[in-house]
Structures are given as C-alpha cells and as structure tokens.
Amino acid sequence: MASQTSRSVAAAAGDDIDVARGRGRGTDRKPGASPGRVRRALATHWYAWTMVTPVVLVLGVIVGWPLVRGIYLSLTDANERNVARTIGPNTIDATYQFVGFDNYTAALSDPVFLDRLVWTVIWTVACVSVTFALGLGLATILNRDFRGRAVYRMALILPWAVPGFVSVFAWRFLFNRDNGILNKVLEGGGISAVPWLDDPTWAKLAVITVNVWLGIPFMMVALLGGLQSIPGELYEAAEMDGASPWQRFRHITLPGLRTVSMTVILLSTIWTFNMFPVIFLLTRGGPGDSTEILVTQAFRQAFVTSPRDFAGSATWGVLILALLMIFALVYRRSLRKQGEVW
Amino acid sequence: MRRGIAATALVAALALAATACGGDKNDNGGDNAGGEISGTVTWWDTSNDTEKATFQKIAEAFTAQHPKVTVKYVNVPYGDAQNKVKNAFSSGAEAPDVIRADVGWVADFASLGYLDKVPADAAKKVDAEFLPQAAASGKYESQLYAVPQVIDSLGLFYNKKMLADAGVKPPTNLEELKTAAAAIKAKTGKTGLYLRGDDSYWSLPFIYGEGGDLVDAKTKTVTIDNAAGIKAFKDARDLITSGAAVTNATDGYDNMQTAFKSGEVAMMVNGPWAVKDTYSGAQFTDKTNLGISAVPAGSVKAGAPQGGHDLAVYAGSKNRTAAHAFVEYMTSQEVQVQATKELSLLPTRTAAYETPEVKGNEMVAFFKPAVDKAVERAWIPENGSLFEPLKLQFTKAVTGTSSPEDAAKATGVEFRKILKGWK
C-alpha cells in the first residue's frame, strides 16, 4: 500500500522535482545523463523517505551513535581515569589515545575470552534447544481442545507477566543451599542438599533452568500461533491415508511450523546469548567465574574494576556484536539453501 | 501595575546576580549573606537494614540546627553502592551531595576527581581530634577528602552456650579452632565455624594471620602470591575440608547470619555492624550469650583488617557548604556517641571513647583494642579493584575448584594487571 501511494504521489508531482534537484545538486553530472539509481529511488519514494526520516533519526541517535562511539572507544585506551570530565570545580581533560587494534589482539589472545565464549555457546545452545523442545511440547498439548484450556494457557504464560528480576530473585531464594525451599524438600525426602549455586556444574544447570523457565512462554505462544495456522485438512487427509501420530507430527507439524520456528530460534538465540539479568542476578557469574558469559564479563570490565575500562569493555561489546552478526548471516544463508525466503 | 512588574523583575534580576556572584566567590549557591546555610543535602547511606532507621533519624535531625536545609536520606545497599555512586558521580545526574563511603573507596573516588576536599579548618580538626588510623583512611595524596564516621574491624563472634556445652574455650588460633569445632560437632552435632568464602574482605584475617598482605605499597610489590599468601589460602581451604567450617559461594552474608543466629554454627567472623542484627536471633534473646574475641591467629599473628566508613562530599554538589556542614554534624561527638549507644558502632573521635555511653558499651570494650591493633590497608586508588580478583580466586580456593597455590598465583597475576609497573 505504502509504496503504491508514494509512487502515485511522485508521479503526480512529476518531473518538477527531478528538474529542481537536477539543477540544484547535480552540477557535477554531465547534462543529459540519466539520473543515478539513488537519485531515482529518492525521487520516486520521497514520500516514504519523509515518513521514515524521524525513525531513522531517532534510531541514529539512540543506536547508531552509541555504536559508532563504542567502536571508536574500542580502538583507544580510554578508561575512567583518562576521559574528559567536569565535576564541580574539577575539570579533567581527555588524555586517552588511539591504539588501533591492540584491544582486539589483547581480548582474542586472552584465555578468558575463549573460556567465556565456549560457555556462552554451550549456554545458548542448551537454553534454546530445551526451551524450544518444551515450548513445542506444551504448544502441541494446548493446541487440542480440552476442558480448562484457557486456564492452562494463562498459567503457562504467567512467567512472562512477572518482571524478570522478580522471577530471578524468587529462584535465588529457592536455590539457597542452606535455607532454600528446594533443599528443604529434598532433605525432607531424605536426599542430601544440592549445592545449587555453590558448585560450578550445578550452578550452570541452575542458570539454564531459570532461563528455560523464563523463555518457555514466548516460545509456546509463538509456536501455538504457528500450529493454529496449519490447516486441519492436512491432518485429516493424513489420517485418512493411515499416517501415525508421529508421522503426522514429522511430516505436517514440523514443516508447517518451519517459518515460525526458524524466527523464534534466531530471536531466542540472540536473546540468550546476551541474557545478562539471569546470570548476573542469580549467580553474579559465580561460583568463582564459572557461569560468567561474554556480556556479564564485559559488564565486569566496564563497571566493576576501577578505573572502569571503557575501551576493553567496548572491545568485548563489538566482538559480541560481530559474533551475533556472523551467526545471523550463516543462519540466513542456510535457510536460503533450504528454500526459505527469509 | 506595570511598574510593579518591572520592580519585581529588577529585584529578581538583582537577586539572581547576587547569588551568581556568591557562587563565583566560593562556588556554592546555598550560602546567603547572613551565613546561614540553606538548600537540600541528599545523603546516600550504605548502612544495613538494622542500622538504617537510626541513621535516618540522626540525619534528619540536622534540620534542627539548620532549619533551611532539607536532608534527603537515601539508603543504598552496600553491595551495589560502589557502582551506583560511580555511575551517579560520573554522569552527574541525580548524584548525591554526600556519600557514606567504605574506607577502601575514598582514594579511588578522590583520584578520579569525584570528591570535594574537606575545607582546611575542618581538616585540621580531623587531624587533631580523630583516631590517626581513621583519619588516614580519608586521605589521598596527603589531602583530606573524607571524614571518618565509624571505624571497625573483624572479630570472632561465638555462641557462649554452645562452646560451654562442648567444653571448649573460644579458640585463639586455627589449630584450637579445629579442635573446638571437632568437639562441637561431637557434642552438639553442629558445625564450628561459618567461613565466608564469597567475600574477599573475610579472607584478610587469614592473609594477615600468616604475616602476609595483598600488596606492599611502599616498595610497590604485590605480595598476595608469596608463601604467606599461599599458606592463607591453604588455611581457609583446610578449615572446609576438615569439616571445621562451612561456607557458600553465594549469599554468604545472609546464610552466615541465619546459621549463627539459629545456632546451626557456633562461631562466625564478623564486625560491629552485625551486633544489633545478631541480637535479634533466637540464640541471643539473652544478649549475654554472644561472646566476641579476636579473630583466630594464623601461624604468625592474629590480624584483622581496619575497616569503617567515611563521609565524603561530591565535588559536583550544588550545595557544598551545606554538605560539608552535614558531614561535620554527622561525625560530631554527640552523633557518634548516639550511634554507639543504639548500634554498638565504634566512634572515630578520640574523645568519644571517654564518654560513659561508649566506655560502658561491651562491644566497644572488645572492638576498640581490636581496632587499635587492626592492620591498616594500603590506601591506594586501586584498593577497591583488588577485591574483585581476590574474591574470585578465594572462592575458587575455598570451594575446591582451584588449588590454593593456583588461586594465590592467579590473584597475583590479576593484581599486577591492575597495578601497572608493580613488582
């Protein structure tokens, strides 16, 4: 619709605009040469461009500028001590310098980066796959008609309605080794207490559990929507042909869900990769540093040590962004190979 | 009518100009001609849940002396405070005028230009009237940036009844501690000590106990990874493996208080700030059941760190005169004595120890000698940063994820990254 409108308006405005632009700006262009692609696009879609300008500006200010600044900082040795600041009567000038790719070599040759990357990947894969599997299971169950379906749906969406930090703190109380409910229940049943957040392996399981719990509602709702868009006739036809439930699931449900599931998996992967609150609030990266993922480590560099290492943290931020972009590109390419136009 | 408006505008303009001039001269807008201070002082207090009501009451009483000053009391949990303060100071938005800073933060904040110097005459008074080791904590490059509010150190809190039931005396060193813990386990089935494995401050008695330290600021040497440091990490791990102590890698402080108050453990290491909360526990409805002694000695000595809190004024504060007056009030003798009476906290003024309220306080009677002997830390800007890597490695060593040697060495490596150019 929008493009049609813009086209018709542009057509109505006609050549006047083109001429005006040609005279005003295209002075370096040879007379008689046809307008360039950009210019032609601008001329035809000027209406659309006007409409998106505010959005582009706002995004530029709140996303673009910090991003550019972050990339610039990652090429310097800026920290809290050497950046310019004015605090009351104290004015301190900037003394940081451009250091090129030193921060990147330092980060990539630091064994800590590799350690965090490995765990971040494990964490992401584990969380996304478990969330997807459970979400799909629950969605399939809820897709049938049964008594009290609305109540179940509400109950399963509940974790989504509770603010994230509230849920995480609640889980933290549950997991407390000495006074938590989980261990009290276990001890009541004669099983010795589990060091949920005190042992590296258990702590990893604990953070994954909480993240899965938090992620299921989104996955379930999205997949339920997908399931409901699969025409019932396909199942009827398959049943007539004598397909077993598993075969129906394999050959109708999964392909039918593909567009939805590919999108939610991509989103979920990006979110989980950068899931700061769960790790930070549940374990603070601990015990020791065993559950620290890339973003929490970047936070630690930027905000915990003193002077705050702005350059180092920006470097990690840019590396995280690069990793996610590479992932998204590879993912998209593999989807295209499978014939998905996404 | 019109003339009226013009006159008002003129007066307003003059008033603005006058305040602006005042601002130029001594850089604060809150000081008017009569010398009476006015404005709002926002104070970020980091005292704990049992202390905050008292401090709020004391802070707000400042308006009795200065009716034109409004005190805005904000309690910021200690754990998040360092970060929050830095965020507020560096951006200037919503920044407090006065903060209660841990003694370890002052040099850091001052070196970054966040703090306003204590005015010269007040600084002289601090030098003359305060405990010298407390005054030292407020200094950076021999300038006073913060006035000490309370001083503290760590001691061994013990449950008198549980120790008596087990037939043991409060242990004075790690060997006695292990023996006592074994007796307690045998007689009462409970654990001897709660050892905080999730906080580096609590690792210091082990390090000092072996004659070690984090760094030697005089010779610019990192000392955490020398023999004494390694031994300290081993001592702590040994208490856990021998069953003498229990620990957690998260939520240590709350778990420690819960375990000690309910009698799950017989001893813990803690400071004067915990006294009031400890009295609220089921085991201590009879206050006399709480005993305190020096932290157990290592193979060299019994050493606890000197801690405490200082009050500092934000350099960007709009009401610096009022803020400094507030700091002076909060560190006055009367206020310190009141804090001792209600919270058993230790004053920083020498003369306060002569008052009957302070003299008669049992906790002060114990902690004062401890504070006098407490190990003064290196008041360097990097002080706060050293605790992060130390915490990480101490937790690893205590919980057994890393060997004590590796943990101590790794701490040294991190320290040298922070302290560039140190040995």
mmCIF file of N, CA and C in Angstrom, chain A residues 80-81 85-90 92 110 112 116 172-173 176-179 197-200 282-284 286-290 292 299-300 303-308, chain B residues 27 80 82-83 86-87 89-90 108 111-116 194 246-251 255 258 314-316 320 381-382 385 388 392 395-396 399 401 417-418:
data_model
loop_
_atom_site.group_PDB
_atom_site.id
_atom_site.type_symbol
_atom_site.label_atom_id
_atom_site.label_comp_id
_atom_site.label_asym_id
_atom_site.label_seq_id
_atom_site.Cartn_x
_atom_site.Cartn_y
_atom_site.Cartn_z
ATOM 1 N N GLU A 80 38.148 5.214 32.844
ATOM 2 C CA GLU A 80 37.527 6.223 33.696
ATOM 3 C C GLU A 80 38.499 7.344 34.097
ATOM 4 N N ARG A 81 39.775 7.013 34.117
ATOM 5 C CA ARG A 81 40.749 7.980 34.596
ATOM 6 C C ARG A 81 41.147 8.992 33.509
ATOM 7 N N ARG A 85 36.193 15.031 31.754
ATOM 8 C CA ARG A 85 35.010 15.171 32.609
ATOM 9 C C ARG A 85 35.119 16.455 33.425
ATOM 10 N N THR A 86 33.980 16.990 33.754
ATOM 11 C CA THR A 86 33.941 18.181 34.606
ATOM 12 C C THR A 86 33.048 17.868 35.782
ATOM 13 N N ILE A 87 33.625 17.884 36.965
ATOM 14 C CA ILE A 87 32.836 17.615 38.155
ATOM 15 C C ILE A 87 33.034 18.792 39.095
ATOM 16 N N GLY A 88 32.016 19.634 39.183
ATOM 17 C CA GLY A 88 32.130 20.828 40.007
ATOM 18 C C GLY A 88 33.336 21.640 39.554
ATOM 19 N N PRO A 89 34.227 21.949 40.477
ATOM 20 C CA PRO A 89 35.398 22.758 40.123
ATOM 21 C C PRO A 89 36.496 21.935 39.438
ATOM 22 N N ASN A 90 36.368 20.615 39.452
ATOM 23 C CA ASN A 90 37.422 19.787 38.866
ATOM 24 C C ASN A 90 37.168 19.555 37.381
ATOM 25 N N ILE A 92 38.831 17.839 34.126
ATOM 26 C CA ILE A 92 39.923 16.955 33.739
ATOM 27 C C ILE A 92 39.850 16.752 32.234
ATOM 28 N N ASP A 110 43.468 -13.441 25.024
ATOM 29 C CA ASP A 110 43.228 -13.686 26.441
ATOM 30 C C ASP A 110 42.458 -14.995 26.601
ATOM 31 N N VAL A 112 40.727 -15.962 28.860
ATOM 32 C CA VAL A 112 39.421 -15.707 29.476
ATOM 33 C C VAL A 112 38.344 -15.559 28.398
ATOM 34 N N ARG A 116 35.016 -17.895 28.174
ATOM 35 C CA ARG A 116 33.665 -17.332 28.255
ATOM 36 C C ARG A 116 32.887 -17.668 26.995
ATOM 37 N N ARG A 172 16.387 -17.464 43.182
ATOM 38 C CA ARG A 172 17.583 -17.424 44.014
ATOM 39 C C ARG A 172 17.267 -17.887 45.437
ATOM 40 N N PHE A 173 16.102 -17.496 45.922
ATOM 41 C CA PHE A 173 15.692 -17.961 47.253
ATOM 42 C C PHE A 173 15.450 -19.464 47.250
ATOM 43 N N ASN A 176 18.785 -21.357 47.377
ATOM 44 C CA ASN A 176 19.703 -21.166 48.503
ATOM 45 C C ASN A 176 20.025 -22.510 49.158
ATOM 46 N N ARG A 177 21.324 -22.802 49.283
ATOM 47 C CA ARG A 177 21.699 -24.132 49.730
ATOM 48 C C ARG A 177 21.285 -24.429 51.168
ATOM 49 N N ASP A 178 21.462 -23.451 52.045
ATOM 50 C CA ASP A 178 21.187 -23.706 53.457
ATOM 51 C C ASP A 178 19.728 -23.505 53.833
ATOM 52 N N ASN A 179 19.090 -22.500 53.223
ATOM 53 C CA ASN A 179 17.744 -22.157 53.670
ATOM 54 C C ASN A 179 16.707 -22.183 52.558
ATOM 55 N N LEU A 197 23.910 -23.291 43.859
ATOM 56 C CA LEU A 197 24.666 -22.167 43.321
ATOM 57 C C LEU A 197 26.108 -22.162 43.812
ATOM 58 N N ASP A 198 26.512 -23.214 44.513
ATOM 59 C CA ASP A 198 27.858 -23.239 45.076
ATOM 60 C C ASP A 198 28.818 -24.100 44.277
ATOM 61 N N ASP A 199 28.263 -24.974 43.459
ATOM 62 C CA ASP A 199 29.099 -25.877 42.697
ATOM 63 C C ASP A 199 29.022 -25.458 41.228
ATOM 64 N N PRO A 200 30.164 -25.363 40.526
ATOM 65 C CA PRO A 200 30.122 -24.854 39.147
ATOM 66 C C PRO A 200 29.122 -25.594 38.250
ATOM 67 N N LEU A 282 21.285 -14.058 39.356
ATOM 68 C CA LEU A 282 21.217 -15.355 40.033
ATOM 69 C C LEU A 282 22.554 -15.739 40.658
ATOM 70 N N THR A 283 23.629 -15.593 39.931
ATOM 71 C CA THR A 283 24.917 -16.074 40.454
ATOM 72 C C THR A 283 25.994 -15.007 40.454
ATOM 73 N N ARG A 284 25.749 -13.873 39.862
ATOM 74 C CA ARG A 284 26.786 -12.847 39.660
ATOM 75 C C ARG A 284 27.978 -13.463 38.942
ATOM 76 N N GLY A 286 29.068 -16.393 39.359
ATOM 77 C CA GLY A 286 29.744 -17.351 40.221
ATOM 78 C C GLY A 286 29.105 -18.712 40.206
ATOM 79 N N PRO A 287 29.560 -19.652 40.995
ATOM 80 C CA PRO A 287 30.671 -19.522 41.944
ATOM 81 C C PRO A 287 31.999 -19.284 41.225
ATOM 82 N N GLY A 288 32.803 -18.432 41.779
ATOM 83 C CA GLY A 288 34.018 -18.017 41.085
ATOM 84 C C GLY A 288 33.582 -17.277 39.843
ATOM 85 N N ASP A 289 34.011 -17.782 38.667
ATOM 86 C CA ASP A 289 33.587 -17.142 37.432
ATOM 87 C C ASP A 289 32.950 -18.172 36.509
ATOM 88 N N SER A 290 32.431 -19.257 37.097
ATOM 89 C CA SER A 290 32.046 -20.395 36.266
ATOM 90 C C SER A 290 30.810 -20.173 35.413
ATOM 91 N N GLU A 292 29.979 -17.110 34.171
ATOM 92 C CA GLU A 292 30.131 -15.811 33.504
ATOM 93 C C GLU A 292 30.018 -15.978 31.982
ATOM 94 N N PHE A 299 30.490 -6.475 31.259
ATOM 95 C CA PHE A 299 29.969 -5.593 32.311
ATOM 96 C C PHE A 299 30.986 -5.488 33.443
ATOM 97 N N ARG A 300 31.539 -6.632 33.819
ATOM 98 C CA ARG A 300 32.519 -6.641 34.903
ATOM 99 C C ARG A 300 33.685 -5.712 34.571
ATOM 100 N N PHE A 303 32.299 -1.972 34.633
ATOM 101 C CA PHE A 303 31.703 -1.357 35.812
ATOM 102 C C PHE A 303 32.217 -1.858 37.158
ATOM 103 N N VAL A 304 32.918 -2.975 37.185
ATOM 104 C CA VAL A 304 33.299 -3.498 38.490
ATOM 105 C C VAL A 304 34.719 -3.091 38.857
ATOM 106 N N THR A 305 35.630 -3.199 37.903
ATOM 107 C CA THR A 305 37.002 -2.835 38.227
ATOM 108 C C THR A 305 37.142 -1.318 38.178
ATOM 109 N N SER A 306 38.175 -0.833 38.830
ATOM 110 C CA SER A 306 38.393 0.606 38.831
ATOM 111 C C SER A 306 39.841 0.883 38.458
ATOM 112 N N PRO A 307 40.153 1.834 37.615
ATOM 113 C CA PRO A 307 39.236 2.653 36.851
ATOM 114 C C PRO A 307 38.488 1.820 35.814
ATOM 115 N N ARG A 308 37.265 2.201 35.559
ATOM 116 C CA ARG A 308 36.453 1.443 34.624
ATOM 117 C C ARG A 308 37.111 1.402 33.246
ATOM 118 N N ASP B 27 31.938 29.405 45.199
ATOM 119 C CA ASP B 27 31.435 28.284 44.432
ATOM 120 C C ASP B 27 30.332 27.485 45.115
ATOM 121 N N ASP B 80 25.689 -2.799 46.274
ATOM 122 C CA ASP B 80 25.595 -2.155 44.954
ATOM 123 C C ASP B 80 26.140 -0.735 44.983
ATOM 124 N N GLN B 82 29.035 0.962 45.529
ATOM 125 C CA GLN B 82 30.235 1.470 44.870
ATOM 126 C C GLN B 82 29.941 1.803 43.408
ATOM 127 N N ASN B 83 29.229 0.884 42.758
ATOM 128 C CA ASN B 83 28.883 1.049 41.361
ATOM 129 C C ASN B 83 27.895 2.190 41.149
ATOM 130 N N LYS B 86 29.495 5.550 41.587
ATOM 131 C CA LYS B 86 30.331 5.898 40.431
ATOM 132 C C LYS B 86 29.476 6.329 39.240
ATOM 133 N N ASN B 87 28.407 5.583 38.996
ATOM 134 C CA ASN B 87 27.512 5.957 37.890
ATOM 135 C C ASN B 87 26.985 7.366 38.085
ATOM 136 N N PHE B 89 28.144 9.793 40.061
ATOM 137 C CA PHE B 89 29.190 10.814 40.058
ATOM 138 C C PHE B 89 29.683 11.113 38.652
ATOM 139 N N SER B 90 29.841 10.071 37.833
ATOM 140 C CA SER B 90 30.431 10.318 36.521
ATOM 141 C C SER B 90 29.429 10.995 35.592
ATOM 142 N N ASP B 108 40.156 5.939 45.656
ATOM 143 C CA ASP B 108 39.720 5.703 44.285
ATOM 144 C C ASP B 108 38.866 6.871 43.791
ATOM 145 N N SER B 111 40.884 10.111 43.520
ATOM 146 C CA SER B 111 41.832 10.146 42.401
ATOM 147 C C SER B 111 41.122 10.390 41.077
ATOM 148 N N LEU B 112 39.837 10.057 41.009
ATOM 149 C CA LEU B 112 39.084 10.263 39.774
ATOM 150 C C LEU B 112 38.445 11.653 39.725
ATOM 151 N N GLY B 113 38.678 12.445 40.770
ATOM 152 C CA GLY B 113 38.169 13.815 40.775
ATOM 153 C C GLY B 113 36.734 13.942 41.226
ATOM 154 N N TYR B 114 36.186 12.890 41.834
ATOM 155 C CA TYR B 114 34.771 12.921 42.215
ATOM 156 C C TYR B 114 34.516 13.630 43.547
ATOM 157 N N LEU B 115 35.553 13.724 44.396
ATOM 158 C CA LEU B 115 35.302 14.210 45.750
ATOM 159 C C LEU B 115 35.805 15.631 45.969
ATOM 160 N N ASP B 116 35.098 16.339 46.827
ATOM 161 C CA ASP B 116 35.480 17.696 47.190
ATOM 162 C C ASP B 116 36.382 17.612 48.426
ATOM 163 N N TYR B 194 31.283 -20.640 60.603
ATOM 164 C CA TYR B 194 30.853 -20.284 59.259
ATOM 165 C C TYR B 194 31.962 -19.438 58.651
ATOM 166 N N VAL B 246 31.830 -24.384 57.504
ATOM 167 C CA VAL B 246 31.021 -24.478 56.289
ATOM 168 C C VAL B 246 31.097 -23.138 55.562
ATOM 169 N N THR B 247 30.789 -23.172 54.281
ATOM 170 C CA THR B 247 30.853 -21.941 53.502
ATOM 171 C C THR B 247 29.845 -21.998 52.361
ATOM 172 N N ASN B 248 29.640 -20.883 51.699
ATOM 173 C CA ASN B 248 28.815 -20.823 50.492
ATOM 174 C C ASN B 248 29.562 -19.994 49.463
ATOM 175 N N ALA B 249 29.242 -20.219 48.207
ATOM 176 C CA ALA B 249 29.849 -19.386 47.172
ATOM 177 C C ALA B 249 28.938 -18.228 46.796
ATOM 178 N N THR B 250 27.692 -18.255 47.273
ATOM 179 C CA THR B 250 26.783 -17.126 47.041
ATOM 180 C C THR B 250 25.976 -16.861 48.312
ATOM 181 N N ASP B 251 25.467 -15.649 48.428
ATOM 182 C CA ASP B 251 24.633 -15.265 49.561
ATOM 183 C C ASP B 251 25.273 -15.558 50.904
ATOM 184 N N ASN B 255 23.429 -16.137 54.726
ATOM 185 C CA ASN B 255 23.485 -17.506 55.226
ATOM 186 C C ASN B 255 24.262 -17.580 56.532
ATOM 187 N N THR B 258 22.041 -16.153 59.322
ATOM 188 C CA THR B 258 20.968 -17.090 59.643
ATOM 189 C C THR B 258 21.504 -18.278 60.437
ATOM 190 N N TYR B 314 30.437 15.187 47.318
ATOM 191 C CA TYR B 314 30.598 15.117 45.870
ATOM 192 C C TYR B 314 31.094 16.462 45.347
ATOM 193 N N ALA B 315 32.121 16.430 44.527
ATOM 194 C CA ALA B 315 32.706 17.676 44.020
ATOM 195 C C ALA B 315 31.704 18.474 43.188
ATOM 196 N N GLY B 316 30.758 17.777 42.555
ATOM 197 C CA GLY B 316 29.793 18.467 41.711
ATOM 198 C C GLY B 316 28.535 18.907 42.446
ATOM 199 N N ARG B 320 27.583 22.675 48.369
ATOM 200 C CA ARG B 320 28.736 22.104 49.060
ATOM 201 C C ARG B 320 28.910 22.621 50.481
ATOM 202 N N PRO B 381 44.414 4.120 45.284
ATOM 203 C CA PRO B 381 43.182 4.181 44.487
ATOM 204 C C PRO B 381 42.710 2.805 44.011
ATOM 205 N N GLU B 382 43.650 1.901 43.800
ATOM 206 C CA GLU B 382 43.281 0.594 43.243
ATOM 207 C C GLU B 382 42.704 -0.345 44.293
ATOM 208 N N SER B 385 39.573 -2.186 43.500
ATOM 209 C CA SER B 385 39.677 -3.127 42.378
ATOM 210 C C SER B 385 40.345 -4.428 42.772
ATOM 211 N N GLU B 388 38.024 -7.601 43.747
ATOM 212 C CA GLU B 388 37.300 -8.448 42.792
ATOM 213 C C GLU B 388 38.076 -9.719 42.437
ATOM 214 N N LEU B 392 37.231 -13.670 43.573
ATOM 215 C CA LEU B 392 37.084 -14.743 42.588
ATOM 216 C C LEU B 392 37.962 -15.937 42.956
ATOM 217 N N THR B 395 37.209 -17.623 46.489
ATOM 218 C CA THR B 395 36.058 -18.524 46.378
ATOM 219 C C THR B 395 36.474 -19.846 45.750
ATOM 220 N N LYS B 396 37.261 -19.742 44.671
ATOM 221 C CA LYS B 396 37.704 -20.970 43.992
ATOM 222 C C LYS B 396 38.520 -21.855 44.935
ATOM 223 N N THR B 399 36.204 -23.312 47.873
ATOM 224 C CA THR B 399 35.249 -24.332 47.445
ATOM 225 C C THR B 399 35.933 -25.494 46.732
ATOM 226 N N THR B 401 37.507 -25.526 43.758
ATOM 227 C CA THR B 401 37.528 -25.550 42.292
ATOM 228 C C THR B 401 38.940 -25.321 41.776
ATOM 229 N N LYS B 417 48.070 -6.811 36.810
ATOM 230 C CA LYS B 417 47.399 -6.170 35.666
ATOM 231 C C LYS B 417 46.785 -4.847 36.111
ATOM 232 N N ILE B 418 46.271 -4.841 37.349
ATOM 233 C CA ILE B 418 45.638 -3.627 37.861
ATOM 234 C C ILE B 418 46.695 -2.599 38.264
#
